[in-house]
PDB file of C-alpha atoms in Angstrom:
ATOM      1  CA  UNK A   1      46.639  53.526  20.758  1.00  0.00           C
ATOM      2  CA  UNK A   2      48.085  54.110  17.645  1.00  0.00           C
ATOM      3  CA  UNK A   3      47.181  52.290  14.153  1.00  0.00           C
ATOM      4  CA  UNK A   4      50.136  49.840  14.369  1.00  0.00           C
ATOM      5  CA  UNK A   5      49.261  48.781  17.502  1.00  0.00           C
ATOM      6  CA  UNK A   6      45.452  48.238  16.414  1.00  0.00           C
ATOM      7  CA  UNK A   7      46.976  45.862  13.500  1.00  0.00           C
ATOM      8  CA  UNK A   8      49.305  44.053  16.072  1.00  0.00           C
ATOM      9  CA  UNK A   9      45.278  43.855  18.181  1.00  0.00           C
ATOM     10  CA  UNK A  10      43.534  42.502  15.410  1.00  0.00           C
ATOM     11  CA  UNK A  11      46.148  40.385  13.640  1.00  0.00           C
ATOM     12  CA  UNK A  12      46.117  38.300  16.944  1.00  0.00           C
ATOM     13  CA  UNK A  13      42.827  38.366  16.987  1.00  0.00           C
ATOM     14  CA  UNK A  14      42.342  36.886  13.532  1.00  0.00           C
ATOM     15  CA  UNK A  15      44.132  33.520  14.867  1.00  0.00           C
ATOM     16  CA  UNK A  16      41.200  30.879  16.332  1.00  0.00           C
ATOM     17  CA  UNK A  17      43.757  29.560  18.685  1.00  0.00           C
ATOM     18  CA  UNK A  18      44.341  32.787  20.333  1.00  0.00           C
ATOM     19  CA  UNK A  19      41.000  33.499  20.477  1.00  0.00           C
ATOM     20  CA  UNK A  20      40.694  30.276  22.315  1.00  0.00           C
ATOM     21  CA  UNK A  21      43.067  31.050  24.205  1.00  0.00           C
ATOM     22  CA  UNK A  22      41.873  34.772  25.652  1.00  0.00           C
ATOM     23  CA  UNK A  23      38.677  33.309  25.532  1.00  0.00           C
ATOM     24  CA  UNK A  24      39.829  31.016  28.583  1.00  0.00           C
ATOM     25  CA  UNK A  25      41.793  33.846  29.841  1.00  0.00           C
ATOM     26  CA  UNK A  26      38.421  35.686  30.147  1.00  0.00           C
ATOM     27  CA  UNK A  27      37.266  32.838  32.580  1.00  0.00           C
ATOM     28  CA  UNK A  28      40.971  33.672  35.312  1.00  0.00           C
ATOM     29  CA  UNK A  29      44.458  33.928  34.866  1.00  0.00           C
ATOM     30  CA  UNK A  30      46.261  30.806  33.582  1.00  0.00           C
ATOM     31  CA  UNK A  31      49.800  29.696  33.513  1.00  0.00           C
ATOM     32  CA  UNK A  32      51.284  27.884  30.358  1.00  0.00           C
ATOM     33  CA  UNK A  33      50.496  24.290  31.249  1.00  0.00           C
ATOM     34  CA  UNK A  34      46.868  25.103  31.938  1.00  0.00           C
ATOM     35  CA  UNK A  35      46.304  26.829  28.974  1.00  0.00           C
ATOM     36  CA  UNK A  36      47.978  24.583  26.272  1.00  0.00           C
ATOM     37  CA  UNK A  37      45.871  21.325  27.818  1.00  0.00           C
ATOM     38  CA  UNK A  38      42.783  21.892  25.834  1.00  0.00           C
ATOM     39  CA  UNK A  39      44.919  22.296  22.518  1.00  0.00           C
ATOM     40  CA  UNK A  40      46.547  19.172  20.770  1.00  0.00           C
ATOM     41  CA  UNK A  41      49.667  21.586  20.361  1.00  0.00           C
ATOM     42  CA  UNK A  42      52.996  21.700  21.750  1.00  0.00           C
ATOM     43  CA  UNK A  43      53.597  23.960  24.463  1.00  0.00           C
ATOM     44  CA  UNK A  44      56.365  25.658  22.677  1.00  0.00           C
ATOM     45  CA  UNK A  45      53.362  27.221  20.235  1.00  0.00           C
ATOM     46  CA  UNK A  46      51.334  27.873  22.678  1.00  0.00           C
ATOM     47  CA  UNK A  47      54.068  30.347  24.136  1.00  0.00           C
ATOM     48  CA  UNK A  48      54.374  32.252  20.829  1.00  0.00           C
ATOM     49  CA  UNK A  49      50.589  32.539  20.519  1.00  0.00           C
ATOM     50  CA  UNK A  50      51.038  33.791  24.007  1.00  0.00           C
ATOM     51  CA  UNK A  51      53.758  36.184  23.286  1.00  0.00           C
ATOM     52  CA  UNK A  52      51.466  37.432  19.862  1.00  0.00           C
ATOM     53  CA  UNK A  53      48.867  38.302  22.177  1.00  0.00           C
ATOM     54  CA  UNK A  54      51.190  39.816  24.720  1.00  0.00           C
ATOM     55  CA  UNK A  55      52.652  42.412  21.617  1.00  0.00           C
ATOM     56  CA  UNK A  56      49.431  42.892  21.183  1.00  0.00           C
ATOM     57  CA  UNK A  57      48.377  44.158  24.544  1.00  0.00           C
ATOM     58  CA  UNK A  58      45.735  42.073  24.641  1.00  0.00           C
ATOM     59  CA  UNK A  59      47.309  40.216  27.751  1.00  0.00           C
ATOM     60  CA  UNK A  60      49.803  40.325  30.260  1.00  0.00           C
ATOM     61  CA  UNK A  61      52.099  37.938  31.928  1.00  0.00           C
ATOM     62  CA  UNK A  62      53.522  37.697  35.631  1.00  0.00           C
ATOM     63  CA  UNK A  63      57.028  38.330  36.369  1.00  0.00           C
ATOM     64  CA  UNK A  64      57.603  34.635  37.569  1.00  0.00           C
ATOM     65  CA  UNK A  65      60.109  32.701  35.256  1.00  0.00           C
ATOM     66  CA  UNK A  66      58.194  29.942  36.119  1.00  0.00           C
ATOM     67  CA  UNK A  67      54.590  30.280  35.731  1.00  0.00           C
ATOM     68  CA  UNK A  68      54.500  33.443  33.949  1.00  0.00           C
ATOM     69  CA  UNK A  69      50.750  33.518  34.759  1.00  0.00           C
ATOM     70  CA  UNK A  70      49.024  35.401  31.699  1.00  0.00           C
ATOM     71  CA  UNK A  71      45.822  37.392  32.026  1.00  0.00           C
ATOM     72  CA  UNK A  72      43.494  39.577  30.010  1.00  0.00           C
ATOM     73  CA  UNK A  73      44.151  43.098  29.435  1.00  0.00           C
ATOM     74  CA  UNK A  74      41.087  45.237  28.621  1.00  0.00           C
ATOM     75  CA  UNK A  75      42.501  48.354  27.344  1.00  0.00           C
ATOM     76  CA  UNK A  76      43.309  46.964  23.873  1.00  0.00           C
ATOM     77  CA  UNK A  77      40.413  45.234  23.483  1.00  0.00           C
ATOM     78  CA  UNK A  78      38.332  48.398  24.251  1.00  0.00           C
ATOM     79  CA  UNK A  79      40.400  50.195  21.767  1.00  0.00           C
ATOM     80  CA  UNK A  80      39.844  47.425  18.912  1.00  0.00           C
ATOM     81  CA  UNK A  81      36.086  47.771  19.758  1.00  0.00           C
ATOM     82  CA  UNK A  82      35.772  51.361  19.858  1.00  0.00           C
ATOM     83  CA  UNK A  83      37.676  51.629  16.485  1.00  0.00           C
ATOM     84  CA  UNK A  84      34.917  49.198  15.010  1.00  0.00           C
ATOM     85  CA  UNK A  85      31.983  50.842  16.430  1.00  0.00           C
ATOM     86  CA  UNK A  86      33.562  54.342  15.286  1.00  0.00           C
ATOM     87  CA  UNK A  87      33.457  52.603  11.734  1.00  0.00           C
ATOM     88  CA  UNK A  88      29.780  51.578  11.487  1.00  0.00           C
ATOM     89  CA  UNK A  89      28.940  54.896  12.784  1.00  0.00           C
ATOM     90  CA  UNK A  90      30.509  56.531  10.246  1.00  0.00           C
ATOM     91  CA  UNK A  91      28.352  55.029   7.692  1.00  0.00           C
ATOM     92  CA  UNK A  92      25.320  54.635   9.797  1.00  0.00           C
ATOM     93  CA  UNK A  93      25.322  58.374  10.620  1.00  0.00           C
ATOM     94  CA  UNK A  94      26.358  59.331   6.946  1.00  0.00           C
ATOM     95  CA  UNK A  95      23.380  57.337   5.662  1.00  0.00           C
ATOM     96  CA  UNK A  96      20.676  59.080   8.145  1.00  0.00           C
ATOM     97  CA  UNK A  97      22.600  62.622   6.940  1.00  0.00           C
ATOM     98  CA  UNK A  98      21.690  61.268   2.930  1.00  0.00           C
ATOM     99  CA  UNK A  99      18.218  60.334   3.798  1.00  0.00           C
ATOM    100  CA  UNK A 100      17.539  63.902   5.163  1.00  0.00           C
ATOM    101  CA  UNK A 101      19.346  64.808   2.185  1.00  0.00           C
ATOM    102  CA  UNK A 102      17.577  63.433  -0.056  1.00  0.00           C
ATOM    103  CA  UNK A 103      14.235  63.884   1.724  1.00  0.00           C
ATOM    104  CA  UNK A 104      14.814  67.462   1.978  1.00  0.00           C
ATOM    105  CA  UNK A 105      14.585  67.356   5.954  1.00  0.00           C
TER     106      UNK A 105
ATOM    107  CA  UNK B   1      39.843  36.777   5.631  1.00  0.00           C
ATOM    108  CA  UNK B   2      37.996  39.630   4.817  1.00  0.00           C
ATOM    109  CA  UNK B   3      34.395  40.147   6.315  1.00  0.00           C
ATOM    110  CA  UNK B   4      31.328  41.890   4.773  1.00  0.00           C
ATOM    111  CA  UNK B   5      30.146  45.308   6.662  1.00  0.00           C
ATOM    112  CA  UNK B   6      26.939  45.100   4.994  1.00  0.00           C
ATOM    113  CA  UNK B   7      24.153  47.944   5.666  1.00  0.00           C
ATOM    114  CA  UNK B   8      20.925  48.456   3.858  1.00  0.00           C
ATOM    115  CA  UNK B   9      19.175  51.564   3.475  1.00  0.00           C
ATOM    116  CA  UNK B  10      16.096  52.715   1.775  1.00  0.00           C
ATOM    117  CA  UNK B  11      15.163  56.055   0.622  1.00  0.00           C
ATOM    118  CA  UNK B  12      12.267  58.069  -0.458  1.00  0.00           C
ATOM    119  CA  UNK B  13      14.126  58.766  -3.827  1.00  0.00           C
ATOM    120  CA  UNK B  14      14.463  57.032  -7.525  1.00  0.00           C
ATOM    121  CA  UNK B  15      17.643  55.170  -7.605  1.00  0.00           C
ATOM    122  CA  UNK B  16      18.858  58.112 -10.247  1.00  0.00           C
ATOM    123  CA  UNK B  17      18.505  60.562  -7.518  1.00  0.00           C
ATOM    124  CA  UNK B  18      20.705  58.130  -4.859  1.00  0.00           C
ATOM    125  CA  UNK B  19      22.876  57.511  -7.881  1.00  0.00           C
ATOM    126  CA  UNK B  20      23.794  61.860  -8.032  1.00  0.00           C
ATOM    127  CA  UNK B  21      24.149  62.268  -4.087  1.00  0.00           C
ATOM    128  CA  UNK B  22      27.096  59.691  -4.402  1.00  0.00           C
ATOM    129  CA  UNK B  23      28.591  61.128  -7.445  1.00  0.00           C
ATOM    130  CA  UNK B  24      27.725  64.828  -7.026  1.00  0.00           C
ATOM    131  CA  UNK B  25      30.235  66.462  -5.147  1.00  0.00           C
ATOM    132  CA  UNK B  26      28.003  69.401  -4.075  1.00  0.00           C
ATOM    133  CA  UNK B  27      25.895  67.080  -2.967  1.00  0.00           C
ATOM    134  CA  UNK B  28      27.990  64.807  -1.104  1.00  0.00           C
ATOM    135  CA  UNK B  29      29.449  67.287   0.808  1.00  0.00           C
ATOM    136  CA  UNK B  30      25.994  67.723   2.183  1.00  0.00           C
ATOM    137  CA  UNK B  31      26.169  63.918   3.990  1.00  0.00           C
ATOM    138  CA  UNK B  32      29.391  62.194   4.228  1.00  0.00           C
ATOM    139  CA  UNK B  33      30.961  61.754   7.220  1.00  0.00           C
ATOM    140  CA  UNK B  34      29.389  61.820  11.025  1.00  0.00           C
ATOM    141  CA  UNK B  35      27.749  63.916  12.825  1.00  0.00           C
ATOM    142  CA  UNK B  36      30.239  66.985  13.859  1.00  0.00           C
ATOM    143  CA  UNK B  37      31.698  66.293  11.055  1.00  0.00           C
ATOM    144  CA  UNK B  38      31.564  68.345   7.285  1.00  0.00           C
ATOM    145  CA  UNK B  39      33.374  67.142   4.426  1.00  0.00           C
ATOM    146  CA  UNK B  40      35.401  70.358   3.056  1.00  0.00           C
ATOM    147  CA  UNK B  41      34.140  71.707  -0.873  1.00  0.00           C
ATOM    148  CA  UNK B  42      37.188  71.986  -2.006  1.00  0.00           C
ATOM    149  CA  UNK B  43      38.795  68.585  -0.848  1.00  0.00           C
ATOM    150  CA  UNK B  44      36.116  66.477  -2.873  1.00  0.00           C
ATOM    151  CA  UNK B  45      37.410  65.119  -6.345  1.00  0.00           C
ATOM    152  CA  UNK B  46      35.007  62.601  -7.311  1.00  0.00           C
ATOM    153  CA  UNK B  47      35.985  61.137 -10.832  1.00  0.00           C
ATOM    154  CA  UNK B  48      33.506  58.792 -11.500  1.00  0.00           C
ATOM    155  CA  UNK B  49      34.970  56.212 -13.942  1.00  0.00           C
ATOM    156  CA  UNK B  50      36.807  53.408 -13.703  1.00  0.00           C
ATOM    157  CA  UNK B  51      40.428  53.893 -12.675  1.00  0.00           C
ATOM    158  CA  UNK B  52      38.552  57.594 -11.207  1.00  0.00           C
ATOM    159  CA  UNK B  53      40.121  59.204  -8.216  1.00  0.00           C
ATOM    160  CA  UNK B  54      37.528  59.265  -4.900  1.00  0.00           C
ATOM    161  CA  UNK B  55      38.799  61.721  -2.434  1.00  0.00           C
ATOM    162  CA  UNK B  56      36.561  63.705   0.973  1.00  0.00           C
ATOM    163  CA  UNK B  57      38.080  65.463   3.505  1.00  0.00           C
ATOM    164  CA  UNK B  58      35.976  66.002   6.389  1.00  0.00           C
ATOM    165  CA  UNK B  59      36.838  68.382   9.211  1.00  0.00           C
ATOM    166  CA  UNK B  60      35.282  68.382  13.000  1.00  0.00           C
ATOM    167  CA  UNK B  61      33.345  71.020  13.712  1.00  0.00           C
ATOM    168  CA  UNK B  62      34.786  71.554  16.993  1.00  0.00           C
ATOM    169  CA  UNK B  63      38.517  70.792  17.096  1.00  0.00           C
ATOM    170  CA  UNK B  64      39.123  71.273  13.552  1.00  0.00           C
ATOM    171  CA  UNK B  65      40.787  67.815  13.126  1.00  0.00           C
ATOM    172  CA  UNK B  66      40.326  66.621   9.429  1.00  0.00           C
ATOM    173  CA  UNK B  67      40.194  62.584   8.411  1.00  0.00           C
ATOM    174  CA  UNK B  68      40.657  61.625   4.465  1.00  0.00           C
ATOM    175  CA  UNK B  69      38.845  58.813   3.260  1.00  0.00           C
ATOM    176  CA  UNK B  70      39.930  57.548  -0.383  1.00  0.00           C
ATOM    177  CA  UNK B  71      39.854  55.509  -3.313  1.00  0.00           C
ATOM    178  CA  UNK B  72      39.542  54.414  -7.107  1.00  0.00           C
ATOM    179  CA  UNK B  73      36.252  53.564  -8.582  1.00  0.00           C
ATOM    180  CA  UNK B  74      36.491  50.115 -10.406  1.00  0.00           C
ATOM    181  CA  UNK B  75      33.262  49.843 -11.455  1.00  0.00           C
ATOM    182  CA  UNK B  76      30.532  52.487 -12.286  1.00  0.00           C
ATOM    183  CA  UNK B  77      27.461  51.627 -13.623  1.00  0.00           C
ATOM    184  CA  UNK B  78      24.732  54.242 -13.418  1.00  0.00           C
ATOM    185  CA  UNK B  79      22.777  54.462 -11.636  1.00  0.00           C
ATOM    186  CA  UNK B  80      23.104  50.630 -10.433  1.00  0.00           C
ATOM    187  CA  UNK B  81      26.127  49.860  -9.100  1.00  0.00           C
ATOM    188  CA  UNK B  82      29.103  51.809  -7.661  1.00  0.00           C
ATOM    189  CA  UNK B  83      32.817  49.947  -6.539  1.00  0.00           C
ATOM    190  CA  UNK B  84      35.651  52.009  -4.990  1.00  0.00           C
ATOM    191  CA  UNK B  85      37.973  49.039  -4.414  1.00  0.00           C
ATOM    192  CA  UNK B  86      36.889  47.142  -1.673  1.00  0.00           C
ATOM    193  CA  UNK B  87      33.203  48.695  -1.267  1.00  0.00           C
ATOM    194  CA  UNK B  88      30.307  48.318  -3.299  1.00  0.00           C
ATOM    195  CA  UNK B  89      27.232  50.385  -2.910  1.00  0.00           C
ATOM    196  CA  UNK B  90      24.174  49.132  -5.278  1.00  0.00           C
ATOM    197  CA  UNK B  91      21.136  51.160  -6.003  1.00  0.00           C
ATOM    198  CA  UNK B  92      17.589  49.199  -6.307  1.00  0.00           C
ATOM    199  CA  UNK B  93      14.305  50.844  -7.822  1.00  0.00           C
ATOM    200  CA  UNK B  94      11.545  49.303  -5.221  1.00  0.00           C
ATOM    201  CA  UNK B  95       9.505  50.712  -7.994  1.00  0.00           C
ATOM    202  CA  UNK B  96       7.085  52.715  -5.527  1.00  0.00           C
ATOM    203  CA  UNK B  97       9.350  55.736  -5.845  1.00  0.00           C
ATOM    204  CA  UNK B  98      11.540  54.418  -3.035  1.00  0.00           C
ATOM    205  CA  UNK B  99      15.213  53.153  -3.777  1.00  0.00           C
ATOM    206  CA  UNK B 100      16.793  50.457  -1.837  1.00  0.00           C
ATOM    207  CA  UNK B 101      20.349  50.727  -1.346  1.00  0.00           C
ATOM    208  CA  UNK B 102      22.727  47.966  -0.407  1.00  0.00           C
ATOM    209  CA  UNK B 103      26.279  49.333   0.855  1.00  0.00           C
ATOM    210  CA  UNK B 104      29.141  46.347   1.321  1.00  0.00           C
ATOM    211  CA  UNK B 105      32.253  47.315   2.389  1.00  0.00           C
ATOM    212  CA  UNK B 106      35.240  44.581   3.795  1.00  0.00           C
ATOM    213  CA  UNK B 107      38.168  45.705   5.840  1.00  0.00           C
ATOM    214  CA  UNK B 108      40.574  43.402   7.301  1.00  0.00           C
ATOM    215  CA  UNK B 109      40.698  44.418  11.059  1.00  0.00           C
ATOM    216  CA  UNK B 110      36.609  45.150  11.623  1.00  0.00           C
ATOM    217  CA  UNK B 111      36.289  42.006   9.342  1.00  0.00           C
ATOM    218  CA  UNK B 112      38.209  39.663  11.879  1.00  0.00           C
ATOM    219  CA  UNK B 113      36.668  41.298  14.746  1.00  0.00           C
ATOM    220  CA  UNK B 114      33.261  40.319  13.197  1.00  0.00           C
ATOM    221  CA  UNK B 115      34.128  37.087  12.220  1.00  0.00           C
ATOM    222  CA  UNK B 116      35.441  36.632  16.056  1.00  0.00           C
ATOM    223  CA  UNK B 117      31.981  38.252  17.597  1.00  0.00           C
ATOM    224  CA  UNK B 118      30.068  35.944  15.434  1.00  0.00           C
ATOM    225  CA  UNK B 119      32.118  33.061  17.038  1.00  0.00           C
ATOM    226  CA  UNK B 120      31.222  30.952  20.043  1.00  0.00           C
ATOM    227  CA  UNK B 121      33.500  33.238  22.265  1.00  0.00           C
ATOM    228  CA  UNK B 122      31.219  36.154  22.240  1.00  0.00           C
ATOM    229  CA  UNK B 123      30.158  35.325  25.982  1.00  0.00           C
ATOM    230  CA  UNK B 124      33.584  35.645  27.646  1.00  0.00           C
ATOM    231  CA  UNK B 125      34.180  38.956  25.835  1.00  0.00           C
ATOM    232  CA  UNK B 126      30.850  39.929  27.282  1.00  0.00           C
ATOM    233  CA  UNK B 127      31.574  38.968  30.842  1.00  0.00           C
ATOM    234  CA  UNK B 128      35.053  40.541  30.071  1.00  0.00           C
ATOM    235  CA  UNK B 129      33.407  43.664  28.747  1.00  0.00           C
ATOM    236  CA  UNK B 130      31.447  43.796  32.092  1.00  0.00           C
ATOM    237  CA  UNK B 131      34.088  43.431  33.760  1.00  0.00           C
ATOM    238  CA  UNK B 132      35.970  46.400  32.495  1.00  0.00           C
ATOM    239  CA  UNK B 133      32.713  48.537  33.575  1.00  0.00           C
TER     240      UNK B 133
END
């Protein structure tokens, strides 16, 4: 995954109402309706917070015009987590390389 | 909506000596980046004053692939307190010889993911984790 496509993974992740949303989606694969009854919003916004998360790979969405079921997809969220952990390691290693440093190990 | 990355370290060292492995380049070069990784002499330009260039290269051991992490200092205080934009790294005497040091840094992205993990929705990206296994 490229850096654009992380940004697109954690600007929809930054939302609360999308990660309500995949939140639910973690518990089986919803359609529209069932997702939006929790939320006092229209169902029109809950389709673009739907399509957000879809850009962002973070789910997909069945091919019926209908239901357009969504569901989570894990790739993107391994990605957004391995790109975090790679982070703190960087400094966590770099900090046990400048204590051997400095302790002359 | 930044989040705080906030790690603590301490080290057998007086905060001077913490203070000159940050701002040193030969010394630098001796600890930044991972492990597999070296920063590169000749990339390091470390000019510690505010409005100062920060600049490593470090190269993989292996595959040769280089990443360049960089930055202005906005605030140098010796041997105290060090800011390169949007991470601050402040140097405490325990006074027992040791030196605590505090590094803060906030990104955007690993900020929200944070802020999200710290959330009540950490349990169905667990199960969803293990699911992915």
């Amino acid at each position: 995954m490229n850096t654009d496509q992380l940004t697109l993974t954690f600007t929809a992740l930054a939302d609360p109402t999308r990660r309500q949303i995949l939140a639910r989606l973690a518990g089986g694969e919803a359609t529209v309706n069932e997702i939006a009854a929790p939320f006092p919003i229209s169902l029109q916004a809950v389709s673009k917070h739907l399509k957000v998360l879809e850009k962002a790979g973070l789910i997909a969405r069945g091919k019926d015009r209908q239901l357009r079921p969504s569901r989570i997809q894990g790739a993107a969220f391994k990605e957004a987590a391995s790109f975090l952990e790679d982070y703190r390691q960087f400094w966590d290693e770099s900090f046990d390389r400048l204590g051997e440093h400095l302790h002359g190990d | 909506m930044a989040t705080e990355i906030s790690i603590k370290r301490v080290y057998t060292a007086t905060p001077q000596q913490v203070w000159a492995a940050w701002t040193e380049p030969d010394q630098l070069a001796r600890w930044w980046g991972k492990r597999g990784w070296n920063a590169r002499p000749d990339s390091i330009v470390l000019d510690v004053r505010p409005g100062g260039a920060f600049r490593v290269t470090t190269v993989n051991d292996e595959d040769g692939s280089e990443m360049t992490n960089e930055g202005t200092y906005t605030e140098v205080d010796e041997p105290h307190r060090l800011v390169l934009g949007e991470t601050v790294v402040t140097f405490r005497d325990l006074g027992d010889g040791r030196t605590e040091m505090h590094f803060q840094t906030t990104t955007e992205a690993s900020g929200e993911l944070l802020q999200r993990m710290k959330g009540g929705v950490e349990s169905a990206f667990e199960r969803l984790e293990e699911a992915l296994r």
